[in-house]
Amino acid sequence: MQGKVAVLGGSFDPVHSGHLHIANQILQQKAAETVLFVPSGHHHFKKNSIILPFEKRYALVEKAIKNNPQFAISDADQEGSGYTAHLMQKLKRRYPDVDFSFVIGSDNLKELHLWYDYPYLAKELHFLILPRPGYALLPEVISQLKATVLNIELCPVSATEIRQRIKNRESIKGMVPEELEQEIIQLYRETGI
């Protein structure tokens, strides 16, 4: 990995069309040369609601991105603390020559100052901010960061909705990569959701 790399973290429970849309838009807008998908091992806001184990979520992301040479995946957060500061420090140690940025939605801005080691994040990290409907771009927060606001129309797909549709035995066509649709349905049905 080299050059400008955007880190797209998340539980990816499961990976879906919305994640891939964001990654493609980041590349099209030249905000990065590579998008690095980083499935979380521990997610502080979702620690009791992640359904699939890390290995299965990781494998699905790997399959979803395999045909795009500008997409990559990392297991850097598998055994991590779940804190963005720790993840980014680990990635910078692994890839000292890479210029990393971290992707967040504007829904995170209001609480960003509460994130673990916020002073480090504000000083050392470049944020790529995705506008989200109903969440203001807070200039007073953005001005304290190294940040670029991306003009991306988000794809209205959520992992929660996908899991609910699988539970209700409704179609998820178009919500996940076509080649993974049956596998995703099978994996979540096996969990008994």
Tab-separated table of C-alpha atoms in Angstrom:
chain	number	residue	atom	x	y	z
A	1	MET	CA	0.000	0.000	0.000
A	2	GLN	CA	1.194	3.477	-0.828
A	3	GLY	CA	0.033	7.012	-1.477
A	4	LYS	CA	-3.251	8.360	-0.147
A	5	VAL	CA	-5.364	5.730	1.609
A	6	ALA	CA	-8.864	6.282	3.023
A	7	VAL	CA	-9.700	4.039	5.980
A	8	LEU	CA	-13.307	2.869	5.934
A	9	GLY	CA	-13.953	1.195	9.268
A	10	GLY	CA	-17.114	-0.408	10.543
A	11	SER	CA	-18.750	-3.571	11.722
A	12	PHE	CA	-19.709	-4.570	8.128
A	13	ASP	CA	-22.477	-6.760	9.536
A	14	PRO	CA	-22.889	-7.406	6.581
A	15	VAL	CA	-20.933	-5.468	3.958
A	16	HIS	CA	-23.465	-3.898	1.561
A	17	SER	CA	-23.940	-1.754	-1.544
A	18	GLY	CA	-23.811	1.447	0.521
A	19	HIS	CA	-20.254	0.697	1.707
A	20	LEU	CA	-19.096	-0.014	-1.848
A	21	HIS	CA	-20.839	3.120	-3.157
A	22	ILE	CA	-18.986	5.277	-0.583
A	23	ALA	CA	-15.655	3.645	-1.452
A	24	ASN	CA	-16.195	4.170	-5.186
A	25	GLN	CA	-17.170	7.818	-4.644
A	26	ILE	CA	-14.024	8.442	-2.558
A	27	LEU	CA	-11.930	7.162	-5.480
A	28	GLN	CA	-13.918	9.081	-8.106
A	29	GLN	CA	-13.508	12.319	-6.161
A	30	LYS	CA	-9.778	11.587	-5.876
A	31	ALA	CA	-9.908	11.880	-2.078
A	32	ALA	CA	-7.703	8.752	-1.981
A	33	GLU	CA	-5.945	6.313	-4.305
A	34	THR	CA	-6.938	3.274	-2.242
A	35	VAL	CA	-9.827	2.569	0.128
A	36	LEU	CA	-8.856	0.300	3.019
A	37	PHE	CA	-11.793	-1.577	4.541
A	38	VAL	CA	-11.169	-2.299	8.245
A	39	PRO	CA	-13.810	-4.532	9.867
A	40	SER	CA	-13.963	-3.937	13.618
A	41	GLY	CA	-13.293	-6.674	16.104
A	42	HIS	CA	-14.776	-4.663	18.982
A	43	HIS	CA	-17.148	-1.788	18.291
A	44	HIS	CA	-17.861	0.400	21.322
A	45	PHE	CA	-21.261	1.530	20.138
A	46	LYS	CA	-22.372	-1.875	18.845
A	47	LYS	CA	-20.600	-4.307	21.139
A	48	ASN	CA	-23.730	-6.278	21.985
A	49	SER	CA	-25.373	-6.135	18.587
A	50	ILE	CA	-22.771	-7.488	16.134
A	51	ILE	CA	-24.223	-10.731	14.783
A	52	LEU	CA	-21.568	-12.415	12.625
A	53	PRO	CA	-18.130	-13.266	14.044
A	54	PHE	CA	-15.154	-11.264	12.777
A	55	GLU	CA	-13.843	-14.021	10.479
A	56	LYS	CA	-17.134	-14.260	8.556
A	57	ARG	CA	-17.564	-10.490	8.249
A	58	TYR	CA	-13.933	-10.191	7.080
A	59	ALA	CA	-14.380	-12.951	4.473
A	60	LEU	CA	-17.521	-11.279	3.070
A	61	VAL	CA	-15.743	-7.918	2.700
A	62	GLU	CA	-12.793	-9.672	1.044
A	63	LYS	CA	-15.118	-11.273	-1.524
A	64	ALA	CA	-17.039	-8.013	-2.085
A	65	ILE	CA	-13.899	-6.026	-2.966
A	66	LYS	CA	-11.773	-8.666	-4.725
A	67	ASN	CA	-12.354	-7.329	-8.256
A	68	ASN	CA	-11.285	-3.760	-7.500
A	69	PRO	CA	-7.483	-3.298	-7.295
A	70	GLN	CA	-8.003	0.062	-5.519
A	71	PHE	CA	-9.819	-1.610	-2.621
A	72	ALA	CA	-7.903	-3.365	0.156
A	73	ILE	CA	-8.761	-4.960	3.492
A	74	SER	CA	-6.967	-5.051	6.837
A	75	ASP	CA	-7.409	-7.150	9.968
A	76	ALA	CA	-5.683	-4.409	12.015
A	77	ASP	CA	-8.741	-3.991	14.261
A	78	GLN	CA	-9.474	-7.700	14.836
A	79	GLU	CA	-7.835	-7.773	18.254
A	80	GLY	CA	-7.819	-4.011	18.686
A	81	SER	CA	-9.339	-1.916	21.443
A	82	GLY	CA	-12.020	-0.621	19.075
A	83	TYR	CA	-10.650	2.907	19.433
A	84	THR	CA	-9.929	4.851	16.242
A	85	ALA	CA	-6.776	6.382	17.755
A	86	HIS	CA	-5.280	2.932	18.469
A	87	LEU	CA	-6.251	1.625	15.023
A	88	MET	CA	-4.668	4.561	13.208
A	89	GLN	CA	-1.484	4.366	15.294
A	90	LYS	CA	-1.224	0.662	14.417
A	91	LEU	CA	-1.787	1.315	10.696
A	92	LYS	CA	0.805	4.126	10.682
A	93	ARG	CA	3.349	1.769	12.284
A	94	ARG	CA	2.602	-0.937	9.697
A	95	TYR	CA	2.667	1.468	6.731
A	96	PRO	CA	4.827	4.460	7.735
A	97	ASP	CA	4.919	5.918	4.208
A	98	VAL	CA	1.154	5.929	3.634
A	99	ASP	CA	-0.873	9.143	3.868
A	100	PHE	CA	-3.978	7.938	5.751
A	101	SER	CA	-7.358	9.591	6.135
A	102	PHE	CA	-10.310	8.293	8.148
A	103	VAL	CA	-13.882	8.270	6.850
A	104	ILE	CA	-16.715	9.395	9.156
A	105	GLY	CA	-20.302	10.497	8.657
A	106	SER	CA	-21.468	13.955	9.715
A	107	ASP	CA	-23.579	12.147	12.349
A	108	ASN	CA	-20.297	11.631	14.282
A	109	LEU	CA	-19.294	15.295	14.434
A	110	LYS	CA	-21.361	16.308	17.466
A	111	GLU	CA	-19.802	13.585	19.660
A	112	LEU	CA	-16.334	13.507	18.100
A	113	HIS	CA	-14.763	15.412	21.017
A	114	LEU	CA	-15.804	12.473	23.253
A	115	TRP	CA	-13.856	9.915	21.185
A	116	TYR	CA	-10.916	8.280	22.894
A	117	ASP	CA	-7.729	10.419	22.610
A	118	TYR	CA	-9.519	13.193	20.700
A	119	PRO	CA	-6.462	15.532	20.893
A	120	TYR	CA	-4.417	12.955	18.946
A	121	LEU	CA	-7.185	12.501	16.374
A	122	ALA	CA	-7.664	16.240	15.881
A	123	LYS	CA	-3.907	16.880	15.516
A	124	GLU	CA	-2.693	13.807	13.616
A	125	LEU	CA	-5.566	12.508	11.540
A	126	HIS	CA	-7.127	13.746	8.333
A	127	PHE	CA	-10.880	13.096	8.278
A	128	LEU	CA	-12.996	12.560	5.177
A	129	ILE	CA	-16.491	13.641	6.201
A	130	LEU	CA	-19.603	12.274	4.507
A	131	PRO	CA	-22.699	14.471	4.819
A	132	ARG	CA	-25.634	12.479	6.218
A	133	PRO	CA	-29.266	13.578	5.967
A	134	GLY	CA	-30.479	15.153	9.194
A	135	TYR	CA	-26.955	15.757	10.585
A	136	ALA	CA	-25.469	19.210	10.148
A	137	LEU	CA	-21.897	19.790	9.042
A	138	LEU	CA	-20.765	21.609	12.162
A	139	PRO	CA	-18.231	24.255	11.026
A	140	GLU	CA	-17.145	24.895	14.644
A	141	VAL	CA	-16.099	21.219	14.913
A	142	ILE	CA	-14.675	20.857	11.394
A	143	SER	CA	-12.507	23.959	11.887
A	144	GLN	CA	-10.656	22.138	14.716
A	145	LEU	CA	-9.804	19.190	12.449
A	146	LYS	CA	-7.794	18.403	9.366
A	147	ALA	CA	-10.821	17.530	7.269
A	148	THR	CA	-12.285	17.349	3.791
A	149	VAL	CA	-16.044	17.293	3.338
A	150	LEU	CA	-16.943	14.995	0.459
A	151	ASN	CA	-19.903	15.662	-1.780
A	152	ILE	CA	-21.310	12.130	-1.728
A	153	GLU	CA	-24.937	11.214	-1.984
A	154	LEU	CA	-25.251	8.274	0.360
A	155	CYS	CA	-26.911	5.067	-0.730
A	156	PRO	CA	-29.969	4.445	1.501
A	157	VAL	CA	-28.996	0.915	2.576
A	158	SER	CA	-28.351	-0.158	6.157
A	159	ALA	CA	-27.032	-3.405	7.612
A	160	THR	CA	-29.844	-3.291	10.195
A	161	GLU	CA	-32.456	-3.223	7.433
A	162	ILE	CA	-30.721	-6.091	5.585
A	163	ARG	CA	-30.709	-8.256	8.726
A	164	GLN	CA	-34.380	-7.430	9.360
A	165	ARG	CA	-35.325	-8.352	5.806
A	166	ILE	CA	-33.471	-11.680	6.086
A	167	LYS	CA	-35.269	-12.353	9.379
A	168	ASN	CA	-38.624	-11.565	7.692
A	169	ARG	CA	-37.655	-13.677	4.659
A	170	GLU	CA	-37.886	-10.617	2.382
A	171	SER	CA	-35.659	-9.930	-0.618
A	172	ILE	CA	-32.315	-8.139	-0.171
A	173	LYS	CA	-31.730	-7.936	-3.930
A	174	GLY	CA	-29.663	-4.883	-4.836
A	175	MET	CA	-28.767	-4.180	-1.188
A	176	VAL	CA	-25.656	-6.394	-1.188
A	177	PRO	CA	-23.268	-7.476	-3.956
A	178	GLU	CA	-25.216	-9.896	-6.154
A	179	GLU	CA	-22.602	-12.651	-5.936
A	180	LEU	CA	-22.801	-12.598	-2.110
A	181	GLU	CA	-26.573	-12.409	-1.723
A	182	GLN	CA	-27.237	-16.126	-1.120
A	183	GLU	CA	-24.209	-16.537	1.156
A	184	ILE	CA	-25.250	-13.556	3.293
A	185	ILE	CA	-28.808	-14.873	3.633
A	186	GLN	CA	-27.469	-18.303	4.612
A	187	LEU	CA	-24.968	-16.948	7.162
A	188	TYR	CA	-27.540	-14.805	8.961
A	189	ARG	CA	-30.206	-17.503	8.933
A	190	GLU	CA	-27.676	-19.834	10.585
A	191	THR	CA	-27.303	-17.343	13.460
A	192	GLY	CA	-31.014	-17.672	14.185
A	193	ILE	CA	-31.748	-13.934	13.924
